[in-house]
Amino acid sequence: MRKTSKNKVLLLMLSMILLLAGCAPAAQESSNTGEASSVETEYAKRITIGRLGDAAYLDPNQAVGVAEITITQQIYEGLVKASEDCKNIVPSLATDWIISDDALVYTFNLRPDIKFSDGTSVTGADWEWSLIRARDAETSGYRFAAEPIESVESDGETVVVTLKEPSASFLGNLCMFNLTLGSKAHWDAVGEQTYAQQPLGTGPYMLEEWNKEENILLVKNPYYWREGVPFTEELNYKVVGDDNTRSLQLQSGDIDIMMDVPFSTVSQLEISQNVKIHTFPSTQIRYFILNTTQAPLDNQKVRQAIGMAIDKQELADIVTLGFGKPAQSLLSDTQIQWFFDGLEYNDYDVEAAKALLAEAGYPDGVEFTISVRSGSQVYEQIAVMLKSQLAKAGINVELEMLERASLSEKYQTLSHEATILQWVDDFPDPSGIMGWTIDYDQCHAWYTGLNDVDLDQFNAAANVELDLEKRMEMYDEIQQRIYDNANVIPLFSNSFVWAASDKVENLKVTPFYVQITDNLKMKK
Amino acid sequence: MNKLLEVKDLQTHFIMKNEVVKAVDGVSFTIYEKETFGLVGESGSGKSQTCRSILGLVKKPGKVVGGEILYKKQDVVKMSKDQLRKIRGHEISIIFQEPMTSLNPVLKIRKQIFEAFDRTDMTKEEKRKKSIELLKLVGIPSPETRMEEYTHQFSGGMRQRAMIAIALASEPSLLIADEPTTALDVTIQDQIMQLLNQLKEELGMSILLITHDLAVVAQMCDRVAVMYAGMIVEMTDTFTLFSTPRHPYTNALIRSLPNQKGANERLEPIHGAPPNLADLPMGCPFHPRCKFAEEICRTSRPELTDLTNTHQVRCHFLNKTVGFQGTFTPDKKQGGCDGENS
Amino acid sequence: MNGLNYILKRILQIIPVVFIISILIFLMLRAIPGDPARLVLGEKATIESIDAMREKLGLNESYIVQYGKFVKGIVSLDLGTSLTYQRPVIELLRSRVKITLMLTLISTFFSLLISFPLGYYAGKYKDSMFDQIVKSGALAAVSMPSFWIGLLLMILFGVKLRWLPVGGWGNTFIEQIRSLILPGLTMSLLTSALLIRNIRNSVVDISNMDYVDFARSKGISERAVKNRHILRNALISTVTLLLMRMAYMLGGSVIIETVFSLPGIGKLMVDSIFGRDYAVVQALVMLFAMIILMINLLTDIIYSFLDPRVKF
């Protein structure tokens, strides 16, 4: 390798850099704004949203997580949906409905002339296929929502759903993202794998372009049944894996909205001009999961003592930096109708914890291991703080950091002692989290191994209690009993924190982490 | 005879952080056309640095700090880089001691010969022809094929020959040979020596031969200078040096040669250690090892004085050394100038 | 011709090595805890759905059957489908490898640009002020964490000056090159530091060689001395070092790719391991093995061209 005239090379290099830098303004402009839509000349055609990870399958009935649901929510719709404040259930593709007296038959009247985003009309067959599939898809983790369905019949004007047994929560279940309408014809035409890569729905947006691990571009559904909605023509969901990079991109204008803002980044973003922080009430809570099949956690008093030895206020303050608060009940207080505000709980009291431990037969304290997910700032912080807090009550905790796969294998096989998990509700009904926590069959009572048969049956009864008042009472009792069982100890709840350019208007996220894009707009 | 190279009071010092090493400390000699001039001494005596100074090849932190080097009446010390380059190769060439490290291991021999023709406007064909001639001249068989080879494919003696060929490529008037045979086998040594002599005759050039081996001096040189601690301590023609050496160091050197005449005389080592050039004792540099040393030797450095027109010695006690007899009679006829100034 | 035979022999030797590696990685992946089915389904996976997924993915079949399918896939160039990305592995690799390859090339380019002049002059003016500065600069570059430097560069050139994009990958060729400038620069720092030290030391050593003086003594220009003698010899070891660094860079860099949001191989490997995406990990490991082995061979070949003392 010879060293040629280095001066020439240097000069060439410099001029290239300058040339490319000169291309900068042009390139950046086009990615953000672009041509004005004909009507509103002062608003941007496209809004770019930066998020942590890409979706794998855009089919709500295949293995999905937050990354997928965020997108499918804009593409697929169901019969009903949660109202914006998430208190009520309101019509979506159905206009109204009648529930039979025995609560087994639900008859929905459909909106007329609904089309899929490719222009094909919705048929009764599509409804039947979609709802049954939601129940039967083997690899879906959310089948439980459609579990109560016995049969579905539709002639294209109505949908008649017959349940196996009465379900008090079923209408809420229908708000779930996977009980949405898909096109059978499309499935037949392209097959299972491609169906997940080329979604077809009736929702406000449709998939225009998908560059894996880079971005998903959604454009307005030309056949959408609601007039004037959505406002913005294009939504570009960009994958930016690193938190720091994402916030830098927000500041530089490369993205307009930043999802998943870590609490610690908020103060830095607040300082920068042109950026606004948005917080939304959420149903997100972190929980301390104790495996009741392992001593000493098999002892209820021990578990209760642990609960007393946790300073939840301090946890919330330090981890969420003001965006959260202590949680006592399993259920989020955002589920206003169902939240039990009369819950009897124990205050943070180290001495009482010690006393209770002694009573339980452990005067010298206890020891166990918390298995924590490595690579997540929030989980690691919680774990470290728990360790130091619990130590004051003579509870000595070992922390075991594991990567995601090892960790999930561990707790899903009940080989752990304790771990920390979280939950966000998906619909305005407590049955989601209750079932998950209490139903032993689903996941061994949220990996705590506590087979409280009595509570299980009580919960099952609450699921079918049609009298609203009575049902609310039952869930109050359930919340208390869960608290007393102390196998799942709620730690704190926090708001959803997003950040956006100050030109963005009407950014709205529901407590169920649904982004309402109806009127989302951005000034040029 | 014409003067080719005149070195006048050359000072080459190595300036380092804590000390100054005076490698060459006031050296003067003259080389005439068509003669072989020898520079003898132990390692560290300054002989290599002297000849490097002539071509401006002294390695940092060494530097020529004083004196003149007049080549054909022009002072090399004061020359610009460009002027110096004109002299190198074309007027004065040098060959080094270790041919393995003196040739570029990754270039073909042919290319290294061609380099000598860089400044000419010869065509490639002409260069090729000349190269083959040169290789033949130095006695390398099958030059056409051999010149496409690399250094490591040559034997030691061949490498030296190749180096000589390269050095002669641009027809210099003075060839500096820095210990050209030290790294070679005895048999090869002899061959190379004969080659150099032969070339000298054929091409009419002068040779400045650096060596620590007196036998080589005897075989090759017309005139000789003996160096010690960066200075010349004795300078004369070869015959005189061997028959009537006058400096105690020269005498000691000669005595340390295996005896040619009688088998009885023991070899006499030179007592003491070689001098530390950074910290030379005051006075005569040789005095710590000299059996004739007296007070004046310790305090005053003797000058290089003329014994005769053709014999200079640097010593306070020439009368004491007058009885020195060499043990060696060179069989080579004495050449060089004989007292004539030109 | 002997050389050609040797090269062929070496290439053939690569095959059994890769084969053994494929078995090793196959077994290792299945030996570590973690179930791909569980991971794909996420936190809210029910036991039932996990079982169904395992069936679907063929994870319940015997290892021999699974390995057999794997080998069959390689031969027919069907490397399977990625679990996490839901794309054919080949397609996934193709796009990712392209990015990592381009990043490697740009990074190499920057490294050469920076290290050659600095290394050469540091060596030429050994112990001078320039040399000291270059040496400490190289040390500093190696000591600073790359993600930090990457972020700084992004803040300066992306956010403040708006000259270059803040991470991400572009669509057009020009955009792609622009998005690789900062990561390429960041990545080149370590390589540059190593190259500078190597070049400097080589230059110092070679400049002291007798043949450099001998070359000078022929009266050739200083430039010819520099090119034909000093650099020509000094760079032999540099080329080897450079090729080794390139092999390393072709393995991708998780840090650089994460900070700059570049979908490259490094992040793919790490994510796939965490996600127990067997097909991808297996394919990647074999790809890496081949790359390293091929570059080793290439290095040997190039070395023998550069240094005639070395024979095959």
PDB file of N, CA and C in Angstrom, chain B residues 2 28 45 51 53 56 64 69 80 90 108 124 126 141 154 164 195 201 238 243-244 269 287 293 316 319:
ATOM      1  N   ASN B   2      46.520  14.422  -7.877  1.00  0.00           N
ATOM      2  CA  ASN B   2      45.523  15.407  -7.459  1.00  0.00           C
ATOM      3  C   ASN B   2      44.837  15.038  -6.153  1.00  0.00           C
ATOM      4  N   SER B  28      41.510  15.212  10.371  1.00  0.00           N
ATOM      5  CA  SER B  28      41.946  15.787   9.082  1.00  0.00           C
ATOM      6  C   SER B  28      42.740  14.775   8.297  1.00  0.00           C
ATOM      7  N   SER B  45      35.797   4.109  17.440  1.00  0.00           N
ATOM      8  CA  SER B  45      36.895   5.060  17.266  1.00  0.00           C
ATOM      9  C   SER B  45      36.480   6.240  16.401  1.00  0.00           C
ATOM     10  N   CYS B  51      33.235   8.537   7.822  1.00  0.00           N
ATOM     11  CA  CYS B  51      32.879   8.380   6.413  1.00  0.00           C
ATOM     12  C   CYS B  51      31.409   8.701   6.182  1.00  0.00           C
ATOM     13  N   SER B  53      29.921  11.110   7.650  1.00  0.00           N
ATOM     14  CA  SER B  53      29.893  12.568   7.603  1.00  0.00           C
ATOM     15  C   SER B  53      30.189  13.067   6.207  1.00  0.00           C
ATOM     16  N   GLY B  56      27.069  12.999   4.380  1.00  0.00           N
ATOM     17  CA  GLY B  56      25.900  13.577   5.037  1.00  0.00           C
ATOM     18  C   GLY B  56      24.910  12.533   5.510  1.00  0.00           C
ATOM     19  N   VAL B  64      27.260  17.039  12.038  1.00  0.00           N
ATOM     20  CA  VAL B  64      28.583  17.619  11.792  1.00  0.00           C
ATOM     21  C   VAL B  64      28.576  19.037  12.349  1.00  0.00           C
ATOM     22  N   ILE B  69      34.799  19.567   4.674  1.00  0.00           N
ATOM     23  CA  ILE B  69      35.058  18.379   3.853  1.00  0.00           C
ATOM     24  C   ILE B  69      35.066  18.858   2.416  1.00  0.00           C
ATOM     25  N   SER B  80      23.808  22.275   0.102  1.00  0.00           N
ATOM     26  CA  SER B  80      22.370  22.100   0.264  1.00  0.00           C
ATOM     27  C   SER B  80      22.019  20.638  -0.023  1.00  0.00           C
ATOM     28  N   HIS B  90      27.175   9.675  -7.578  1.00  0.00           N
ATOM     29  CA  HIS B  90      27.846  10.026  -8.818  1.00  0.00           C
ATOM     30  C   HIS B  90      29.294  10.408  -8.616  1.00  0.00           C
ATOM     31  N   LYS B 108      13.554  -5.987  -6.051  1.00  0.00           N
ATOM     32  CA  LYS B 108      14.474  -6.806  -6.850  1.00  0.00           C
ATOM     33  C   LYS B 108      15.811  -6.105  -6.971  1.00  0.00           C
ATOM     34  N   LYS B 124      15.027   2.438 -20.454  1.00  0.00           N
ATOM     35  CA  LYS B 124      14.964   1.207 -19.662  1.00  0.00           C
ATOM     36  C   LYS B 124      15.930   0.173 -20.223  1.00  0.00           C
ATOM     37  N   GLU B 126      18.652   0.710 -21.866  1.00  0.00           N
ATOM     38  CA  GLU B 126      20.021   1.087 -21.550  1.00  0.00           C
ATOM     39  C   GLU B 126      20.357   0.739 -20.110  1.00  0.00           C
ATOM     40  N   PRO B 141      27.526 -14.493 -11.728  1.00  0.00           N
ATOM     41  CA  PRO B 141      27.179 -15.267 -12.924  1.00  0.00           C
ATOM     42  C   PRO B 141      25.702 -15.118 -13.272  1.00  0.00           C
ATOM     43  N   PHE B 154      20.419 -14.311  -2.515  1.00  0.00           N
ATOM     44  CA  PHE B 154      21.851 -14.245  -2.782  1.00  0.00           C
ATOM     45  C   PHE B 154      22.631 -14.724  -1.581  1.00  0.00           C
ATOM     46  N   ILE B 164      28.432  -3.718  -4.313  1.00  0.00           N
ATOM     47  CA  ILE B 164      29.520  -3.012  -4.991  1.00  0.00           C
ATOM     48  C   ILE B 164      29.067  -2.592  -6.379  1.00  0.00           C
ATOM     49  N   LEU B 195      38.673  -8.142  -5.754  1.00  0.00           N
ATOM     50  CA  LEU B 195      37.736  -7.490  -6.661  1.00  0.00           C
ATOM     51  C   LEU B 195      37.856  -5.980  -6.557  1.00  0.00           C
ATOM     52  N   GLU B 201      41.647  -0.359 -10.161  1.00  0.00           N
ATOM     53  CA  GLU B 201      42.557  -0.184 -11.287  1.00  0.00           C
ATOM     54  C   GLU B 201      41.778   0.094 -12.554  1.00  0.00           C
ATOM     55  N   THR B 238      51.407   2.722   4.239  1.00  0.00           N
ATOM     56  CA  THR B 238      51.245   1.404   4.858  1.00  0.00           C
ATOM     57  C   THR B 238      52.581   0.799   5.281  1.00  0.00           C
ATOM     58  N   SER B 243      56.326  -1.037   9.425  1.00  0.00           N
ATOM     59  CA  SER B 243      57.730  -1.239   9.772  1.00  0.00           C
ATOM     60  C   SER B 243      58.134  -0.364  10.940  1.00  0.00           C
ATOM     61  N   THR B 244      57.707   0.899  10.901  1.00  0.00           N
ATOM     62  CA  THR B 244      58.079   1.780  12.018  1.00  0.00           C
ATOM     63  C   THR B 244      56.886   2.553  12.555  1.00  0.00           C
ATOM     64  N   PRO B 269      47.649  -8.346  24.561  1.00  0.00           N
ATOM     65  CA  PRO B 269      46.382  -7.585  24.531  1.00  0.00           C
ATOM     66  C   PRO B 269      46.648  -6.149  24.937  1.00  0.00           C
ATOM     67  N   HIS B 287      45.989   7.917  27.117  1.00  0.00           N
ATOM     68  CA  HIS B 287      46.901   7.802  28.245  1.00  0.00           C
ATOM     69  C   HIS B 287      46.512   6.771  29.288  1.00  0.00           C
ATOM     70  N   ALA B 293      52.746   6.616  29.644  1.00  0.00           N
ATOM     71  CA  ALA B 293      52.064   7.847  30.052  1.00  0.00           C
ATOM     72  C   ALA B 293      52.731   8.523  31.220  1.00  0.00           C
ATOM     73  N   HIS B 316      53.203  12.851  22.835  1.00  0.00           N
ATOM     74  CA  HIS B 316      54.180  13.740  23.439  1.00  0.00           C
ATOM     75  C   HIS B 316      55.585  13.140  23.392  1.00  0.00           C
ATOM     76  N   ASN B 319      60.185  10.358  21.064  1.00  0.00           N
ATOM     77  CA  ASN B 319      61.505   9.764  21.264  1.00  0.00           C
ATOM     78  C   ASN B 319      61.385   8.417  21.948  1.00  0.00           C
TER      79      ASN B 319
END
